[in-house]
PDB file of C-alpha atoms in Angstrom:
ATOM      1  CA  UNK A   1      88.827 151.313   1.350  1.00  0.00           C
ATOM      2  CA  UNK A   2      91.507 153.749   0.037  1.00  0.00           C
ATOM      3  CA  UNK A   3      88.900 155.657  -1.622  1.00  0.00           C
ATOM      4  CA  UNK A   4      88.482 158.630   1.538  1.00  0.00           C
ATOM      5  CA  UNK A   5      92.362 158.960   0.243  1.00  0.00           C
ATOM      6  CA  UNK A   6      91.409 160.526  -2.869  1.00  0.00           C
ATOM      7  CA  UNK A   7      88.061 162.005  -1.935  1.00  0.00           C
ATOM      8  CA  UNK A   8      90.017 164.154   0.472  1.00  0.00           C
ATOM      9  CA  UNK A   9      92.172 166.444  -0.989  1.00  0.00           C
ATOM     10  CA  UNK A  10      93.001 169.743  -0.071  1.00  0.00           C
ATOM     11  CA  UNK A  11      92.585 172.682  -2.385  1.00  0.00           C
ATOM     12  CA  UNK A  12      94.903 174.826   0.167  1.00  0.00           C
ATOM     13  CA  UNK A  13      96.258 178.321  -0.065  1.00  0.00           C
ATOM     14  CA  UNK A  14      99.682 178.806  -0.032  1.00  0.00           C
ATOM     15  CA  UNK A  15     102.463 180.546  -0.629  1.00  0.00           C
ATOM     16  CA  UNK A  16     104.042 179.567  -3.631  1.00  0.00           C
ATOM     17  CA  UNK A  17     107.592 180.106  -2.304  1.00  0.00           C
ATOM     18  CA  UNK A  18     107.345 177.992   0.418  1.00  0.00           C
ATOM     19  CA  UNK A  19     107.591 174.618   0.330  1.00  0.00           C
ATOM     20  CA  UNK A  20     105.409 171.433   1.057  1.00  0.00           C
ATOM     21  CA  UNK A  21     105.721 169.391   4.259  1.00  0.00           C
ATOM     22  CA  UNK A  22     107.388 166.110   4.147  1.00  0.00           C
ATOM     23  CA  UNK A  23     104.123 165.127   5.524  1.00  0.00           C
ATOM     24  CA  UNK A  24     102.341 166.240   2.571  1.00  0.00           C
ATOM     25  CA  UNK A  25     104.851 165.139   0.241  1.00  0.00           C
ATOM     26  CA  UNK A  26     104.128 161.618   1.790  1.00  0.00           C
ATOM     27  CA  UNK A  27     100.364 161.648   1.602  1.00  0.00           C
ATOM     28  CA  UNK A  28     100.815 163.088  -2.237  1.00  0.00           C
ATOM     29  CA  UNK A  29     103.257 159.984  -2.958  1.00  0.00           C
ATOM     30  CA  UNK A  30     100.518 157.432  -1.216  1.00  0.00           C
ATOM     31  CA  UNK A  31      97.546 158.779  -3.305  1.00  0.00           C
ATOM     32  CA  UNK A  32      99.852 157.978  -6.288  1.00  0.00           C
ATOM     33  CA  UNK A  33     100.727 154.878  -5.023  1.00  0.00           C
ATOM     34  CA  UNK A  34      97.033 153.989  -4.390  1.00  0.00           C
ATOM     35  CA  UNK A  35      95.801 155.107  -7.620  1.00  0.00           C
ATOM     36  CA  UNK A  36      97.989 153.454  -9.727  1.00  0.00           C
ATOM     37  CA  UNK A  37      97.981 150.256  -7.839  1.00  0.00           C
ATOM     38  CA  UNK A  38      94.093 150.575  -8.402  1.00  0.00           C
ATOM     39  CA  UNK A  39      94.754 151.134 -12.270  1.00  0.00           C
ATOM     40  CA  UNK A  40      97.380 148.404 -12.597  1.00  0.00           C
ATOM     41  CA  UNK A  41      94.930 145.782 -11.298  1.00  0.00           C
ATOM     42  CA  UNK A  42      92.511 146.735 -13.696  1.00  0.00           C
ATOM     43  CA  UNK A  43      94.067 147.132 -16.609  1.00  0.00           C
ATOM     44  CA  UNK A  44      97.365 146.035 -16.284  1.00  0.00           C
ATOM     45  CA  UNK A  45     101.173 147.894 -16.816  1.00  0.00           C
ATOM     46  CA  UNK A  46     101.029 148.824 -20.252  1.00  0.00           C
ATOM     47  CA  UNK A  47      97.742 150.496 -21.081  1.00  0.00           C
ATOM     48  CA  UNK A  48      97.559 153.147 -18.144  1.00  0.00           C
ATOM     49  CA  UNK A  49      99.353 156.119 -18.819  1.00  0.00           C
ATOM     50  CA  UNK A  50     101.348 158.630 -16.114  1.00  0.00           C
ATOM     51  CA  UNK A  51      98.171 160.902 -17.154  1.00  0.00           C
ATOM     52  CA  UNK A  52      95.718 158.555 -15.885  1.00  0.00           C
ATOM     53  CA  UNK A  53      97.248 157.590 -12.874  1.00  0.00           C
ATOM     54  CA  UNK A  54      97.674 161.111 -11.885  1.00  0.00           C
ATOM     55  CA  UNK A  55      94.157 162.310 -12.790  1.00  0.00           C
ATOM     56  CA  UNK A  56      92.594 159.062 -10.727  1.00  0.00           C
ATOM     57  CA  UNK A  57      94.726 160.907  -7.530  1.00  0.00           C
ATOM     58  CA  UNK A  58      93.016 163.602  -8.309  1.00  0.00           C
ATOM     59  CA  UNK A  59      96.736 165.634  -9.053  1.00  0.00           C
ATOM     60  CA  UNK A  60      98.244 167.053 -12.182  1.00  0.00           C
ATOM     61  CA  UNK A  61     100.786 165.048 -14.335  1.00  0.00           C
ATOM     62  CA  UNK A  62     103.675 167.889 -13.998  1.00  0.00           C
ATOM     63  CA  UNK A  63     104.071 166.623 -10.310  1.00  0.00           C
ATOM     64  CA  UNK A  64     104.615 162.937 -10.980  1.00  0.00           C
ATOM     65  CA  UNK A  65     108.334 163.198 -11.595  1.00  0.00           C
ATOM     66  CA  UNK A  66     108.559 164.539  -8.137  1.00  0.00           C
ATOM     67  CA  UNK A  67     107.784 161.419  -6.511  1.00  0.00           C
ATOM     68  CA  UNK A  68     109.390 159.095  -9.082  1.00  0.00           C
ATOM     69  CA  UNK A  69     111.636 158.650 -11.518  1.00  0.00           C
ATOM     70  CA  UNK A  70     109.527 156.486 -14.287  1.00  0.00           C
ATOM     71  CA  UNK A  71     106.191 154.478 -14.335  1.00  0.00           C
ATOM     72  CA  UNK A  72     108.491 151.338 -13.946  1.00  0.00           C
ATOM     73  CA  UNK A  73     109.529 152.646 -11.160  1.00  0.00           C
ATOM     74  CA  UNK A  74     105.402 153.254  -9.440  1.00  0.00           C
ATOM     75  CA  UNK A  75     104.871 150.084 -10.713  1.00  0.00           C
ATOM     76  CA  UNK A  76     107.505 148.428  -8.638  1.00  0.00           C
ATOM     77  CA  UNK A  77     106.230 150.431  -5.660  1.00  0.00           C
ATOM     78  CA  UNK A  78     102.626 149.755  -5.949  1.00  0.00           C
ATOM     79  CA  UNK A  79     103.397 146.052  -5.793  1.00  0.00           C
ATOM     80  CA  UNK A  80     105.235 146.123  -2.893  1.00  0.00           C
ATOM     81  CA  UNK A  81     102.601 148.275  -1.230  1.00  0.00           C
ATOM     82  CA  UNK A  82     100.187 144.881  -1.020  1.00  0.00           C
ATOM     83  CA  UNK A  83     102.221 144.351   1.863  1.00  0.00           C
ATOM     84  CA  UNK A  84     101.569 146.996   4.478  1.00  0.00           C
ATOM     85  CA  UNK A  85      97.734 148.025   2.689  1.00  0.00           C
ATOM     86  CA  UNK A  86      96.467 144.044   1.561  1.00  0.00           C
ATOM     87  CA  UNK A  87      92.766 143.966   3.552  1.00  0.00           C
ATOM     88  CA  UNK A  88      94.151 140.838   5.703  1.00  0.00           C
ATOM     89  CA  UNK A  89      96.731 143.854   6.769  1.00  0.00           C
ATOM     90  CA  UNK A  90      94.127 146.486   6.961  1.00  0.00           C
ATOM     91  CA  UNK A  91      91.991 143.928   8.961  1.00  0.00           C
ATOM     92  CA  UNK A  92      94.645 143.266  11.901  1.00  0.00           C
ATOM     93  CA  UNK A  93      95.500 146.731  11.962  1.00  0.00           C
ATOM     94  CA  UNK A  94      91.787 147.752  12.576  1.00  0.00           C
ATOM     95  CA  UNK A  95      91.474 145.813  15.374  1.00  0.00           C
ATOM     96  CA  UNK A  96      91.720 146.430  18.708  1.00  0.00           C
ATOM     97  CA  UNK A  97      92.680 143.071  20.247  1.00  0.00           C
ATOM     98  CA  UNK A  98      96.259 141.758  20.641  1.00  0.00           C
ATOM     99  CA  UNK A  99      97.438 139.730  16.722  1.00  0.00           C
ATOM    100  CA  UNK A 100      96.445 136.230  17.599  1.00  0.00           C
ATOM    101  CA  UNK A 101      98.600 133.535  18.089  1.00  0.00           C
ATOM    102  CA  UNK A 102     100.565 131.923  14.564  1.00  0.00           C
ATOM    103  CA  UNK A 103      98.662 129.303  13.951  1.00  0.00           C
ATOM    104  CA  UNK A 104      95.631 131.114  14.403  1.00  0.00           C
ATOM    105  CA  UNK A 105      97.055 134.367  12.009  1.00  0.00           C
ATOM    106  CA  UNK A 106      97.800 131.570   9.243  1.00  0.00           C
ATOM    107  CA  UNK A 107      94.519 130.421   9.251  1.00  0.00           C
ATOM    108  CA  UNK A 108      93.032 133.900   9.068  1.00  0.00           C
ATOM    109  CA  UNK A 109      95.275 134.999   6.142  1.00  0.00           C
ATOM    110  CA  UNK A 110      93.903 131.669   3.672  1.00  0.00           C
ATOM    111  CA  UNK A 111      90.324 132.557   4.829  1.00  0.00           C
ATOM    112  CA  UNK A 112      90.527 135.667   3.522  1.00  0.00           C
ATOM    113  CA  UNK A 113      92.576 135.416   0.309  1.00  0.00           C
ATOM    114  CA  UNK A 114      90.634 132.616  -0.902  1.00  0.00           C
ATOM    115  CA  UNK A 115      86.921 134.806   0.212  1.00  0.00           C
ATOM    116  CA  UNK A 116      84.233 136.123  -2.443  1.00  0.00           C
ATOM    117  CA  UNK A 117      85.248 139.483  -0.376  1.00  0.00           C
ATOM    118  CA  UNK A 118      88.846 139.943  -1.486  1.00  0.00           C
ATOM    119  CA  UNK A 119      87.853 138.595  -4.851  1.00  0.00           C
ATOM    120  CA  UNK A 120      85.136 140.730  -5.667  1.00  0.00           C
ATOM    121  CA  UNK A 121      86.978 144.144  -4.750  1.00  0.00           C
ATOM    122  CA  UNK A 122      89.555 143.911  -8.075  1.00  0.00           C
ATOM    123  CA  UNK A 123      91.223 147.218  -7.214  1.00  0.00           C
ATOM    124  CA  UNK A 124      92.950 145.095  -3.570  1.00  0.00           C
ATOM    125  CA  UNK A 125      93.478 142.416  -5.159  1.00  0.00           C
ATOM    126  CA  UNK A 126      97.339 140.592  -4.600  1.00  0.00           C
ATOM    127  CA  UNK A 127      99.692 141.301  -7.206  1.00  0.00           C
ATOM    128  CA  UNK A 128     100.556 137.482  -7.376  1.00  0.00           C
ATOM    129  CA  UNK A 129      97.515 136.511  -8.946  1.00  0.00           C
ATOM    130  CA  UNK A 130      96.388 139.745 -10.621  1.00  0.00           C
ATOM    131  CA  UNK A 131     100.017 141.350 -12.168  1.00  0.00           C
ATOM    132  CA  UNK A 132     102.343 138.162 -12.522  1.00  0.00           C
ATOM    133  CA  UNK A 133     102.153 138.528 -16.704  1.00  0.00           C
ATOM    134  CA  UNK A 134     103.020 142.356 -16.210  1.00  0.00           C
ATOM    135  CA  UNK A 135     105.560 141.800 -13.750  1.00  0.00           C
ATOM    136  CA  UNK A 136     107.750 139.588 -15.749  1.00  0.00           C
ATOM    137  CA  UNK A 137     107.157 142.484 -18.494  1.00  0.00           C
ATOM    138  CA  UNK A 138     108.080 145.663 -16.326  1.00  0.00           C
ATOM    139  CA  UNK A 139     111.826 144.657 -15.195  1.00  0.00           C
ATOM    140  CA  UNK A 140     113.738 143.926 -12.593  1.00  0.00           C
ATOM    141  CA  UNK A 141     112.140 146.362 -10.004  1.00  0.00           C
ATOM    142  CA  UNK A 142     108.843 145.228 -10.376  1.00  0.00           C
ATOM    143  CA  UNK A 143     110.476 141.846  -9.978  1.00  0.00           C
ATOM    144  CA  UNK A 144     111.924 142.077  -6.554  1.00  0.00           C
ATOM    145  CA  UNK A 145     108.638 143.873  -5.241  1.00  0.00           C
ATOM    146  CA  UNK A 146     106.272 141.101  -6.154  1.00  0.00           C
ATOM    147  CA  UNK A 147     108.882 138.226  -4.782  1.00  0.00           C
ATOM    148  CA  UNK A 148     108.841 140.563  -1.186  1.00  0.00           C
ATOM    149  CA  UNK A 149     105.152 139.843  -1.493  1.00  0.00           C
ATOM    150  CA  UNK A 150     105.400 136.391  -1.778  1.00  0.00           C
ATOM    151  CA  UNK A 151     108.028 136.417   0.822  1.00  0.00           C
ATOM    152  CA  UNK A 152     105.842 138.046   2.961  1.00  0.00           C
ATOM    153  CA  UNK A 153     103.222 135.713   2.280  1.00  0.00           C
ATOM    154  CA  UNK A 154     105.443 132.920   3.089  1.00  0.00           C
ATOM    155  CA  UNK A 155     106.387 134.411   6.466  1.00  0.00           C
ATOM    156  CA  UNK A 156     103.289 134.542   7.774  1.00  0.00           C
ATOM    157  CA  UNK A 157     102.736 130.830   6.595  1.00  0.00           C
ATOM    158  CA  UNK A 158     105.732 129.452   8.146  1.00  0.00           C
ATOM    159  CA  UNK A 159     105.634 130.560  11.520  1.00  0.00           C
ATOM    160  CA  UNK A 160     102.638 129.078  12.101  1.00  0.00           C
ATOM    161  CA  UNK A 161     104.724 125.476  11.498  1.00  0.00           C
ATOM    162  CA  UNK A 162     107.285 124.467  14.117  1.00  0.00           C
ATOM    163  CA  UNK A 163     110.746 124.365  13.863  1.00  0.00           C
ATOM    164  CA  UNK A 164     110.973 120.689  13.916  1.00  0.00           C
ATOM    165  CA  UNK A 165     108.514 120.366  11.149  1.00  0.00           C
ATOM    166  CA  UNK A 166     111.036 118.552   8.995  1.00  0.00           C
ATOM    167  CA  UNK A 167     109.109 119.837   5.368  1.00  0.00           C
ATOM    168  CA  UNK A 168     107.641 123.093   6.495  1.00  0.00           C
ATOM    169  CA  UNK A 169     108.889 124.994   3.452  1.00  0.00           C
ATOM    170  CA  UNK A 170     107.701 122.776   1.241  1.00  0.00           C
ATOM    171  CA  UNK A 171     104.260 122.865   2.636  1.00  0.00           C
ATOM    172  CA  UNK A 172     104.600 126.719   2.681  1.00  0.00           C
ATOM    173  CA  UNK A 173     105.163 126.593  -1.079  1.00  0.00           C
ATOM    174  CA  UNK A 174     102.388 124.472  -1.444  1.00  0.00           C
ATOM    175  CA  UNK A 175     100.114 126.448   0.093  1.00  0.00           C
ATOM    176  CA  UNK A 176     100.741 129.904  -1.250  1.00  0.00           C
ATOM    177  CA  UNK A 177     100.713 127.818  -4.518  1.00  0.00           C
ATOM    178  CA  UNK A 178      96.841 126.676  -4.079  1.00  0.00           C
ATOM    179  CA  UNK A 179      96.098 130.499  -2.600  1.00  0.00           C
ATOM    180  CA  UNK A 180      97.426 132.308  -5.813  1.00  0.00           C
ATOM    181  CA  UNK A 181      96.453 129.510  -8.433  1.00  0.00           C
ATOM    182  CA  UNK A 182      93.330 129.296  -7.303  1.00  0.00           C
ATOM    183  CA  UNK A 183      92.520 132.590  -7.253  1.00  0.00           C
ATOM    184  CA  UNK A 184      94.283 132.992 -10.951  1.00  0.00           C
ATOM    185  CA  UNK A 185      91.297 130.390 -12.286  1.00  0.00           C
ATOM    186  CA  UNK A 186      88.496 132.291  -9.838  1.00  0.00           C
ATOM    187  CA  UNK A 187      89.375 135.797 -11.568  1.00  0.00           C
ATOM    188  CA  UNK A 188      89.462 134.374 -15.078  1.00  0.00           C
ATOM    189  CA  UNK A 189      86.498 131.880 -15.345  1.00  0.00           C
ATOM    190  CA  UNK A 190      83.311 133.241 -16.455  1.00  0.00           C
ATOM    191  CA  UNK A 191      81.665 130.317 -13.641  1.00  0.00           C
ATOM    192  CA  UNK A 192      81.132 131.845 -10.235  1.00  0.00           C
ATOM    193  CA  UNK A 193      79.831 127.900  -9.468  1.00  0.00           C
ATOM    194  CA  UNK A 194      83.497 126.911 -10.903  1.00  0.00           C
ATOM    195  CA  UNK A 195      85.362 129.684  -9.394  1.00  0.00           C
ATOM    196  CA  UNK A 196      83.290 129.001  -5.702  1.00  0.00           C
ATOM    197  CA  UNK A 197      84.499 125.255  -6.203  1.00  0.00           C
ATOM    198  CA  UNK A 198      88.406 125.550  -7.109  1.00  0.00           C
ATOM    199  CA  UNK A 199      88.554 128.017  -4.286  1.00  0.00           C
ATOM    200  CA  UNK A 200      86.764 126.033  -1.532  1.00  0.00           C
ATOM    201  CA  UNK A 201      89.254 123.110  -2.674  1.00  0.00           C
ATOM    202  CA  UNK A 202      91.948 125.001  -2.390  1.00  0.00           C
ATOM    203  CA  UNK A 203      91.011 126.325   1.020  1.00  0.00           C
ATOM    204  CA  UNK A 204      90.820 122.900   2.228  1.00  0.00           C
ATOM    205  CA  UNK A 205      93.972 121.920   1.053  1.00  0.00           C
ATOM    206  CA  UNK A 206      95.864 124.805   2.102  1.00  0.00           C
ATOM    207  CA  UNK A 207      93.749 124.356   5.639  1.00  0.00           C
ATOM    208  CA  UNK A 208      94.918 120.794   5.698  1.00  0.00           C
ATOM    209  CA  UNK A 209      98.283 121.141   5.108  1.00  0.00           C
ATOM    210  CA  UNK A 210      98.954 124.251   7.643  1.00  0.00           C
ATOM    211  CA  UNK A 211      97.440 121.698  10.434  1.00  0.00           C
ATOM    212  CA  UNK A 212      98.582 118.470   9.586  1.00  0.00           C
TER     213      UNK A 212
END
């Protein structure tokens, strides 16, 4: 998805005096941003180095420290990235119709989290299923990034509820809680019958409660 990102980078001539665009100083950052979210979800925080990150963006390691101050500090960024580049995101922002209606969005964003799709593609998947262990690890950065996520998460959830819907945080919570446990147990088992079941259960749940 991200991939043309990375495939695309320009070998250009320039004068060494002159400076880079804040344009290209903003695609640079993004590449970094991609890679390492990419890295992160595979391997988690520890075991990827500054040097690996930076060689997966296709960019030498002696610019990193322009765009940030630590790999704490990436980290924290590339989980808060799920919430602009997530493929639910990616999906509305695609298409060319009008977002649909609350209700409707709410329905689209469990669909989608919970489908063999998003699972199978490891290097999109959420931080709040695939980094929580990590997060906890990497400070209080990474820490406020991933609870934006869930916030954001939440958001979406919760305006498709009324206002008079006298418990419709709780059923919020409930719901992002059967999206990201579930799809804790679908990465981890070795069972794709197992991790097809907890997933369609969840789905139904989560379906259930957004409607009743």
């Amino acid at each position: 998805m991200f991939k043309n990102i990375f495939s695309s980078v320009l070998h250009e001539t320039r004068d060494p005096a002159m400076p880079y665009t804040a344009e290209h100083k903003a695609r640079t950052r993004e590449r970094i941003v991609m890679a390492a979210r990419e890295l992160f979800n595979r391997h988690g925080f520890e075991p990827v180095s500054i040097d690996q990150i930076m060689a997966r963006a296709k960019l030498t390691r002696g610019g990193f420290y322009n765009h940030f101050p630590s790999k704490a500090a990436l980290y924290a960024e590339a989980v808060g990235s799920y919430v602009d580049c997530n493929p639910f995101a990616l999906r509305l922002a695609q298409s060319r119709r009008p977002p649909p209606e609350a209700p409707k969005l709410a329905r689209m964003l469990i669909e989608r989290y919970l489908s063999d799709e998003v699972l199978e593609d490891t290097d999109q998947h959420c931080p709040l299923y695939a980094l929580p262990s990590d997060v906890v690890r990497a400070g209080p950065g990474p820490q406020r990034a991933y609870t934006a996520v869930l916030r954001s998460m939440a958001a979406v959830l919760r305006r498709a509820l009324p206002d008079c819907c006298p418990d419709a945080d709780t059923r919020v919570q409930l719901i992002v809680t059967l999206c990201v446990g579930s799809m804790v147990l679908a990465r981890a088992t070795d069972d794709p019958a197992l991790s097809k079941s907890v997933r369609a259960n969840a789905r139904k749940q989560a379906l259930a409660l957004l409607a009743s």
